[in-house]
Tab-separated table of C-alpha atoms in Angstrom:
chain	number	residue	atom	x	y	z
P	279	MET	CA	21.971	19.392	-1.027
P	280	ASN	CA	23.081	16.715	1.094
P	281	THR	CA	22.187	16.812	5.037
P	282	ARG	CA	24.565	16.060	7.876
P	283	ASN	CA	24.238	12.124	7.418
P	284	ASN	CA	24.765	12.014	3.941
P	285	PHE	CA	20.394	11.601	3.208
P	286	GLN	CA	20.081	12.935	-0.189
P	287	MET	CA	17.323	15.242	-0.792
P	288	LEU	CA	15.529	14.908	-3.643
P	289	SER	CA	16.211	17.808	-6.237
P	290	LYS	CA	13.648	20.306	-8.126
P	291	LYS	CA	14.666	18.154	-11.122
P	292	ASP	CA	13.380	15.235	-9.744
P	293	LEU	CA	10.094	16.333	-8.704
P	294	ASP	CA	9.630	17.733	-11.727
P	295	LYS	CA	10.538	14.611	-13.808
P	296	ASN	CA	8.527	11.732	-11.568
P	297	ASN	CA	5.413	11.053	-9.681
P	298	PHE	CA	6.565	7.589	-8.641
P	299	PHE	CA	10.073	7.531	-6.033
P	300	VAL	CA	10.879	4.437	-4.175
P	301	PHE	CA	13.454	4.982	-0.931
P	302	ILE	CA	17.265	2.957	-1.440
P	303	SER	CA	18.555	2.572	1.748
P	304	THR	CA	22.456	1.970	0.277
P	305	LEU	CA	21.786	5.142	-1.314
P	306	LYS	CA	20.285	6.886	1.234
P	307	LYS	CA	18.421	8.231	-1.344
P	308	ILE	CA	15.156	8.712	-2.928
P	309	VAL	CA	14.992	7.778	-6.087
P	310	GLY	CA	12.179	8.515	-9.247
P	311	ILE	CA	10.614	5.168	-11.175
P	312	ILE	CA	8.702	4.481	-13.320
P	313	PRO	CA	6.100	1.143	-12.088
P	314	SER	CA	4.437	-1.420	-13.517
P	315	ILE	CA	0.765	-0.556	-13.059
P	316	GLN	CA	-0.958	-3.886	-13.216
P	317	THR	CA	-4.921	-3.181	-14.095
P	318	SER	CA	-6.619	0.662	-13.765
P	319	LEU	CA	-8.271	2.028	-11.388
P	320	GLU	CA	-11.664	0.907	-13.415
P	321	ASN	CA	-10.644	-2.274	-13.854
P	322	LEU	CA	-10.802	-3.233	-10.499
P	323	ILE	CA	-13.657	-4.419	-9.185
P	324	GLY	CA	-15.941	-6.013	-6.187
P	325	ILE	CA	-13.904	-3.110	-3.961
P	326	GLU	CA	-16.026	0.077	-5.136
P	327	LYS	CA	-16.716	1.222	-1.384
P	328	GLN	CA	-12.592	1.204	-0.880
P	329	LYS	CA	-11.542	2.865	-4.222
P	330	LYS	CA	-14.950	5.729	-3.374
P	331	ILE	CA	-13.210	5.886	-0.222
P	332	LEU	CA	-9.537	6.363	-0.934
P	333	TYR	CA	-10.255	8.309	-3.671
P	334	GLU	CA	-12.054	11.154	-1.877
P	335	ASN	CA	-9.491	10.941	0.808
P	336	THR	CA	-6.580	11.447	-1.642
P	337	LEU	CA	-8.227	14.253	-3.612
P	338	SER	CA	-9.318	16.089	-0.147
P	339	PHE	CA	-5.189	16.344	0.999
P	340	ILE	CA	-4.344	17.333	-2.610
P	341	ASN	CA	-7.204	19.928	-2.140
P	342	ASN	CA	-5.811	21.155	1.244
P	343	PHE	CA	-9.564	19.580	3.096
P	344	ASP	CA	-9.045	17.323	6.046
P	345	SER	CA	-7.892	13.735	5.109
P	346	CYS	CA	-6.289	10.587	7.005
P	347	ASN	CA	-3.776	8.296	6.794
P	348	ILE	CA	-4.798	4.827	5.601
P	349	LEU	CA	-4.398	1.486	6.652
P	350	LEU	CA	-5.515	-1.218	4.163
P	351	TRP	CA	-5.776	-4.298	5.435
P	352	GLY	CA	-6.978	-7.769	4.559
P	353	SER	CA	-7.015	-11.063	2.193
P	354	LYS	CA	-4.174	-11.585	0.074
P	355	GLY	CA	-3.867	-10.358	-3.075
P	356	MET	CA	-7.734	-9.049	-3.815
P	357	GLY	CA	-6.579	-5.073	-4.352
P	358	LYS	CA	-4.526	-3.528	-1.985
P	359	SER	CA	-1.383	-2.331	-3.529
P	360	SER	CA	-3.093	-2.348	-6.835
P	361	LEU	CA	-5.579	0.128	-5.409
P	362	VAL	CA	-2.985	2.482	-4.045
P	363	LEU	CA	-0.868	2.811	-7.124
P	364	SER	CA	-3.968	2.643	-9.480
P	365	ASN	CA	-5.299	5.510	-7.888
P	366	HIS	CA	-2.196	7.845	-7.364
P	367	GLN	CA	-2.547	7.298	-11.190
P	368	TYR	CA	-5.916	7.943	-11.812
P	369	LEU	CA	-5.424	10.864	-10.151
P	370	LEU	CA	-2.538	12.290	-12.477
P	371	ASN	CA	-3.940	12.042	-15.513
P	372	ALA	CA	-6.766	13.932	-14.046
P	373	ASN	CA	-3.429	16.401	-13.624
P	374	LYS	CA	-3.729	16.094	-10.001
P	375	ASN	CA	-0.022	17.606	-8.321
P	376	ILE	CA	1.042	14.652	-5.881
P	377	LYS	CA	3.595	12.584	-5.703
P	378	LEU	CA	3.896	8.624	-4.112
P	379	ILE	CA	7.077	7.542	-2.105
P	380	GLU	CA	6.806	3.615	-1.222
P	381	ILE	CA	9.098	2.740	1.851
P	382	LEU	CA	9.929	-0.946	2.254
P	383	CYS	CA	8.769	-2.562	6.022
P	384	SER	CA	12.520	-3.223	6.459
P	385	ASP	CA	13.451	0.375	5.878
P	386	LEU	CA	11.530	2.060	8.440
P	387	MET	CA	13.868	3.151	10.943
P	388	TYR	CA	14.473	5.625	8.219
P	389	LEU	CA	11.526	7.198	8.793
P	390	PRO	CA	11.882	9.654	10.551
P	391	GLU	CA	14.354	11.640	8.685
P	392	ILE	CA	12.982	11.053	5.577
P	393	ILE	CA	9.630	12.591	7.077
P	394	TYR	CA	11.812	15.780	8.202
P	395	ASN	CA	13.235	16.586	4.761
P	396	LEU	CA	9.932	16.040	2.861
P	397	ARG	CA	8.518	18.544	5.044
P	398	LYS	CA	10.867	21.056	3.142
P	399	TYR	CA	8.556	21.216	-0.114
P	400	GLN	CA	5.892	22.550	-1.220
P	401	GLN	CA	4.610	19.078	-2.898
P	402	LYS	CA	2.389	17.115	-1.222
P	403	PHE	CA	3.645	13.558	-1.533
P	404	ILE	CA	2.132	9.579	0.034
P	405	ILE	CA	4.393	7.294	1.708
P	406	PHE	CA	3.216	4.100	0.617
P	407	ILE	CA	4.693	1.618	3.010
P	408	ASP	CA	3.721	-2.463	1.573
P	409	ASP	CA	2.422	-5.480	3.726
P	410	VAL	CA	3.710	-4.163	6.497
P	411	ASN	CA	3.852	-7.230	9.623
P	412	LEU	CA	6.468	-6.314	11.958
P	413	ASP	CA	7.344	-7.487	15.346
P	414	VAL	CA	5.428	-5.601	18.400
P	415	ASN	CA	8.742	-5.257	20.251
P	416	SER	CA	10.719	-3.983	17.388
P	417	LYS	CA	12.217	-0.502	16.754
P	418	GLU	CA	10.038	-0.067	13.987
P	419	PHE	CA	6.977	-0.846	14.597
P	420	LYS	CA	7.172	1.516	17.306
P	421	ILE	CA	8.599	3.772	15.005
P	422	LEU	CA	5.686	3.517	12.672
P	423	LYS	CA	3.098	4.275	15.445
P	424	VAL	CA	4.989	7.391	16.950
P	425	LEU	CA	4.879	8.939	13.549
P	426	ILE	CA	1.184	8.072	12.348
P	427	GLN	CA	-0.128	9.809	15.581
P	428	GLY	CA	2.392	11.083	18.509
P	429	SER	CA	5.481	12.906	17.544
P	430	MET	CA	5.362	16.570	16.383
P	431	LEU	CA	6.409	15.235	13.034
P	432	SER	CA	3.104	13.313	13.018
P	433	ASN	CA	0.083	14.929	10.754
P	434	SER	CA	2.823	16.605	8.579
P	435	GLU	CA	0.244	19.133	6.511
P	436	ASN	CA	2.043	17.475	2.914
P	437	ILE	CA	2.515	13.840	3.952
P	438	LYS	CA	-0.279	11.306	4.133
P	439	PHE	CA	1.242	7.370	5.235
P	440	TYR	CA	-1.028	5.097	3.083
P	441	VAL	CA	0.063	1.237	4.623
P	442	THR	CA	-1.376	-2.029	3.676
P	443	SER	CA	-0.644	-5.693	5.617
P	444	ASN	CA	-2.198	-8.965	4.882
P	445	VAL	CA	-3.161	-8.974	9.817
P	446	ARG	CA	-5.709	-6.066	10.680
P	447	ASN	CA	-3.233	-4.958	13.199
P	448	ILE	CA	0.119	-5.031	11.614
P	449	ILE	CA	2.249	-6.461	13.830
P	450	ASN	CA	2.938	-10.183	15.377
P	451	PRO	CA	2.599	-10.184	18.976
P	452	ASP	CA	5.225	-11.805	21.697
P	453	SER	CA	4.135	-15.330	22.297
P	454	ASN	CA	6.535	-15.573	25.506
P	455	GLU	CA	4.826	-17.583	26.860
P	456	ASN	CA	6.296	-16.959	30.337
P	457	PHE	CA	3.864	-13.599	30.162
P	458	ASN	CA	1.383	-13.128	33.088
P	459	GLN	CA	-1.859	-12.251	32.063
P	460	VAL	CA	-1.218	-8.377	32.823
P	461	GLN	CA	2.147	-8.768	30.605
P	462	ILE	CA	0.286	-10.065	28.043
P	463	ASN	CA	-2.684	-7.981	28.182
P	464	ASP	CA	-0.303	-4.815	27.550
P	465	GLN	CA	1.242	-6.942	24.390
P	466	ARG	CA	-2.310	-7.007	23.039
P	467	ASN	CA	-2.747	-2.842	23.850
P	468	ASN	CA	0.149	-2.523	22.278
P	469	ALA	CA	-0.520	-3.866	18.918
P	470	ILE	CA	-4.204	-2.582	19.235
P	471	ALA	CA	-2.396	1.046	19.326
P	472	LEU	CA	-1.199	1.461	16.004
P	473	TYR	CA	-3.910	0.639	14.335
P	474	ASP	CA	-6.315	2.649	16.388
P	475	ARG	CA	-3.648	5.796	15.092
P	476	PHE	CA	-5.130	5.211	11.549
P	477	GLY	CA	-8.049	7.946	10.427
P	478	LEU	CA	-9.331	5.011	8.195
P	479	ILE	CA	-9.653	1.659	8.012
P	480	LEU	CA	-10.344	-0.414	4.712
P	481	SER	CA	-11.117	-4.216	4.746
P	482	PHE	CA	-10.017	-6.799	1.779
P	483	TYR	CA	-12.209	-9.702	1.838
P	484	LYS	CA	-11.403	-12.940	0.511
P	485	ALA	CA	-13.354	-14.010	-3.216
P	486	THR	CA	-16.266	-15.947	-4.001
P	487	LYS	CA	-15.430	-18.815	-6.710
P	488	GLU	CA	-18.341	-16.321	-8.762
P	489	GLU	CA	-16.409	-13.598	-8.114
P	490	TYR	CA	-13.251	-14.838	-9.160
P	491	LEU	CA	-14.829	-15.841	-12.133
P	492	SER	CA	-15.929	-12.859	-13.010
P	493	LEU	CA	-12.266	-11.627	-12.547
P	494	VAL	CA	-10.639	-14.025	-14.640
P	495	SER	CA	-13.803	-13.105	-17.226
P	496	LEU	CA	-12.310	-9.580	-17.060
P	497	TYR	CA	-8.490	-9.509	-17.165
P	498	ALA	CA	-9.456	-11.825	-20.460
P	499	LYS	CA	-11.702	-9.573	-22.415
P	500	ILE	CA	-9.207	-6.793	-21.324
P	501	ASN	CA	-6.673	-9.320	-23.356
P	502	ARG	CA	-9.052	-9.965	-26.087
P	503	ILE	CA	-8.958	-14.006	-24.966
P	504	LYS	CA	-12.577	-15.338	-24.935
P	505	ILE	CA	-13.477	-17.722	-21.578
P	506	ASP	CA	-15.332	-20.379	-23.115
P	507	LYS	CA	-16.677	-23.413	-20.204
P	508	ASP	CA	-13.582	-25.255	-20.288
P	509	LEU	CA	-11.250	-22.444	-19.339
P	510	GLU	CA	-13.620	-21.370	-16.616
P	511	GLN	CA	-12.611	-24.944	-15.241
P	512	GLN	CA	-8.792	-24.236	-16.016
P	513	ALA	CA	-9.461	-21.016	-14.002
P	514	LEU	CA	-10.743	-22.912	-11.034
P	515	GLN	CA	-8.307	-25.616	-11.083
P	516	TRP	CA	-5.329	-22.769	-11.349
P	517	SER	CA	-7.277	-21.529	-8.545
P	518	ILE	CA	-6.678	-24.796	-6.409
P	519	VAL	CA	-2.998	-24.756	-6.949
P	520	LYS	CA	-2.756	-21.612	-6.274
P	521	GLY	CA	-4.539	-21.988	-2.863
P	522	ASP	CA	-6.972	-18.757	-3.146
P	523	TYR	CA	-9.550	-17.285	-4.849
P	524	SER	CA	-8.652	-13.546	-5.808
P	525	GLY	CA	-7.600	-11.051	-7.903
P	526	ARG	CA	-3.872	-11.621	-8.295
P	527	THR	CA	-4.480	-15.305	-8.925
P	528	ALA	CA	-7.217	-14.772	-11.679
P	529	VAL	CA	-4.388	-11.999	-13.417
P	530	GLN	CA	-1.979	-14.818	-13.158
P	531	PHE	CA	-4.015	-17.364	-14.682
P	532	VAL	CA	-4.631	-15.343	-17.342
P	533	THR	CA	-1.151	-13.848	-17.885
P	534	ASN	CA	-0.116	-17.540	-18.415
P	535	LEU	CA	-3.432	-18.100	-20.368
P	536	LYS	CA	-2.379	-15.132	-22.973
P	537	SER	CA	1.568	-16.397	-23.340
P	538	LYS	CA	0.433	-20.084	-24.498
P	539	THR	CA	-1.930	-17.885	-26.897
P	540	LEU	CA	1.135	-15.588	-28.796
């Protein structure tokens, strides 16, 4: 079934067959996908509080209790996207009926149409928008802000937003040097306005050296690789090259290590 603007709605067959979807803007279509989830929820360590809050909020949403849109923000590579995806898979493994649709930040202009069509279904949907970083004066920023809270399309009973960003306010404020103080304050207030519309904020911080090595040890164990002092030093050297201590850096080190041991 097509709308007047040729937006292709999900068919019952698509919904029954898939639990993960992506929106393809060139097709104006939501398509099913089998994601490559790198780690399970149990193996995401160091973010226990964030895991608990996200899981409980999603479960409340599924069970028709109060739930919130969530912003996951903080240091890159610390598990924000992995948490959203692995949490969804964990719930599916527990026979919970919920669908996740990823929409690229560059496709936010289609959000009103997508939400309008998803409201017609009985299924529950998480709209997942990863790595959001918008210009405060952009059309995409304005659309996302009003749809999170403020529009008649907001607070749809079967839709919640899970959004990740490396920065708390999700935006790049306009740094026009010709702005007076009133205009600068308006820019700041506008930037904070989107952040404030999320019911829950989950923060992710850089890993310490010890936490990083624990992550390396965990992922090595999963891959049946024994970590000794020499490999620990290699892991630290790897982190210097990559520029940080993070879960992503640990996974990449172990993946590289595994490829050399095959």
